[in-house]
């Protein structure tokens, strides 16, 4: 369902989606404790989708902990087959069955440490959609790309190849997270203007692929977003939410970012 929100002085047809990415952090007990606190802090928030990405081991308890609230749960990865001889992997069917709603895909840590290619990420996007969940596709340039003037080109390639063979109808249910790699976990944030420029370029790529559906697609910013800089970033016309690592580990700081998106 599409709601409208005010961005600056313009009405915007996109939802705001604030998602946490816990990465390889939190035991089940820690996950449930944080989510219980978060639920209370954001219970009156409307017009913002609130998502927490948790490690596989905590997902089942996390889904139960947020039941009946306005917080939803994401997985941080998936294998693009529904079942079979893939020792150690987890399928979209398994995630869907326990109530996971979103899956973070193509995070720069997975691209770098696990050598995930755009082609493999594209398979995952399709598998997640086929299982009825929402992919959050992460894209972003490295520092050397930005310094060499290749930011637009790198993001375009990751978007086009990550979303290869996706229809406009399917694209409505896909979230893009623009995460400049140099800003992840470094404390360096893109300036709101710099982020807006790249978000706009990404939306142009989406327009060329999906036409007017691109105006409905959520593009989150990620990279050292925190309570102190969230409002300014989220006020940009093409920034429709955030993907938050470090500041999502504590309920109080994550809730402040959610409130900044209202
Ligand atoms: C992330 O890992 O998606 C992220 C944006 O991390 P951080 O907020 O810690 O920079």
Short mmCIF file of C-alpha atoms and ligand atoms in Angstrom, two decimals, residues 21 23 107 109 138 179 183-187 221-225 243-247, ligand 1:
data_model
loop_
_atom_site.label_atom_id
_atom_site.label_comp_id
_atom_site.label_asym_id
_atom_site.label_seq_id
_atom_site.Cartn_x
_atom_site.Cartn_y
_atom_site.Cartn_z
CA UNK A 21 21.09 -4.49 10.02
CA UNK A 23 25.06 -8.17 11.07
CA UNK A 107 25.42 -6.12 1.27
CA UNK A 109 30.29 -7.16 3.31
CA UNK A 138 22.25 -3.08 -1.42
CA UNK A 179 25.30 2.31 0.76
CA UNK A 183 30.63 5.24 4.71
CA UNK A 184 29.75 1.85 6.22
CA UNK A 185 30.89 1.46 9.81
CA UNK A 186 33.45 4.24 9.35
CA UNK A 187 31.62 7.15 10.92
CA UNK A 221 20.48 5.47 2.38
CA UNK A 222 22.97 3.49 4.47
CA UNK A 223 26.37 4.38 5.86
CA UNK A 224 26.88 5.66 9.39
CA UNK A 225 23.30 6.94 9.66
CA UNK A 243 19.57 0.93 6.35
CA UNK A 244 21.32 1.24 9.66
CA UNK A 245 24.12 -0.92 11.03
CA UNK A 246 25.82 0.28 14.21
CA UNK A 247 23.01 2.56 15.38
C1 LIG B 1 25.21 -1.34 7.02
O1 LIG B 1 25.95 -2.24 7.36
O2 LIG B 1 24.28 -1.58 6.27
C2 LIG B 1 25.49 0.01 7.55
C3 LIG B 1 24.96 1.04 6.94
O3 LIG B 1 26.32 0.09 8.66
P1 LIG B 1 26.62 1.41 9.54
O4 LIG B 1 25.30 2.09 9.80
O5 LIG B 1 27.23 0.89 10.81
O6 LIG B 1 27.54 2.26 8.74
#
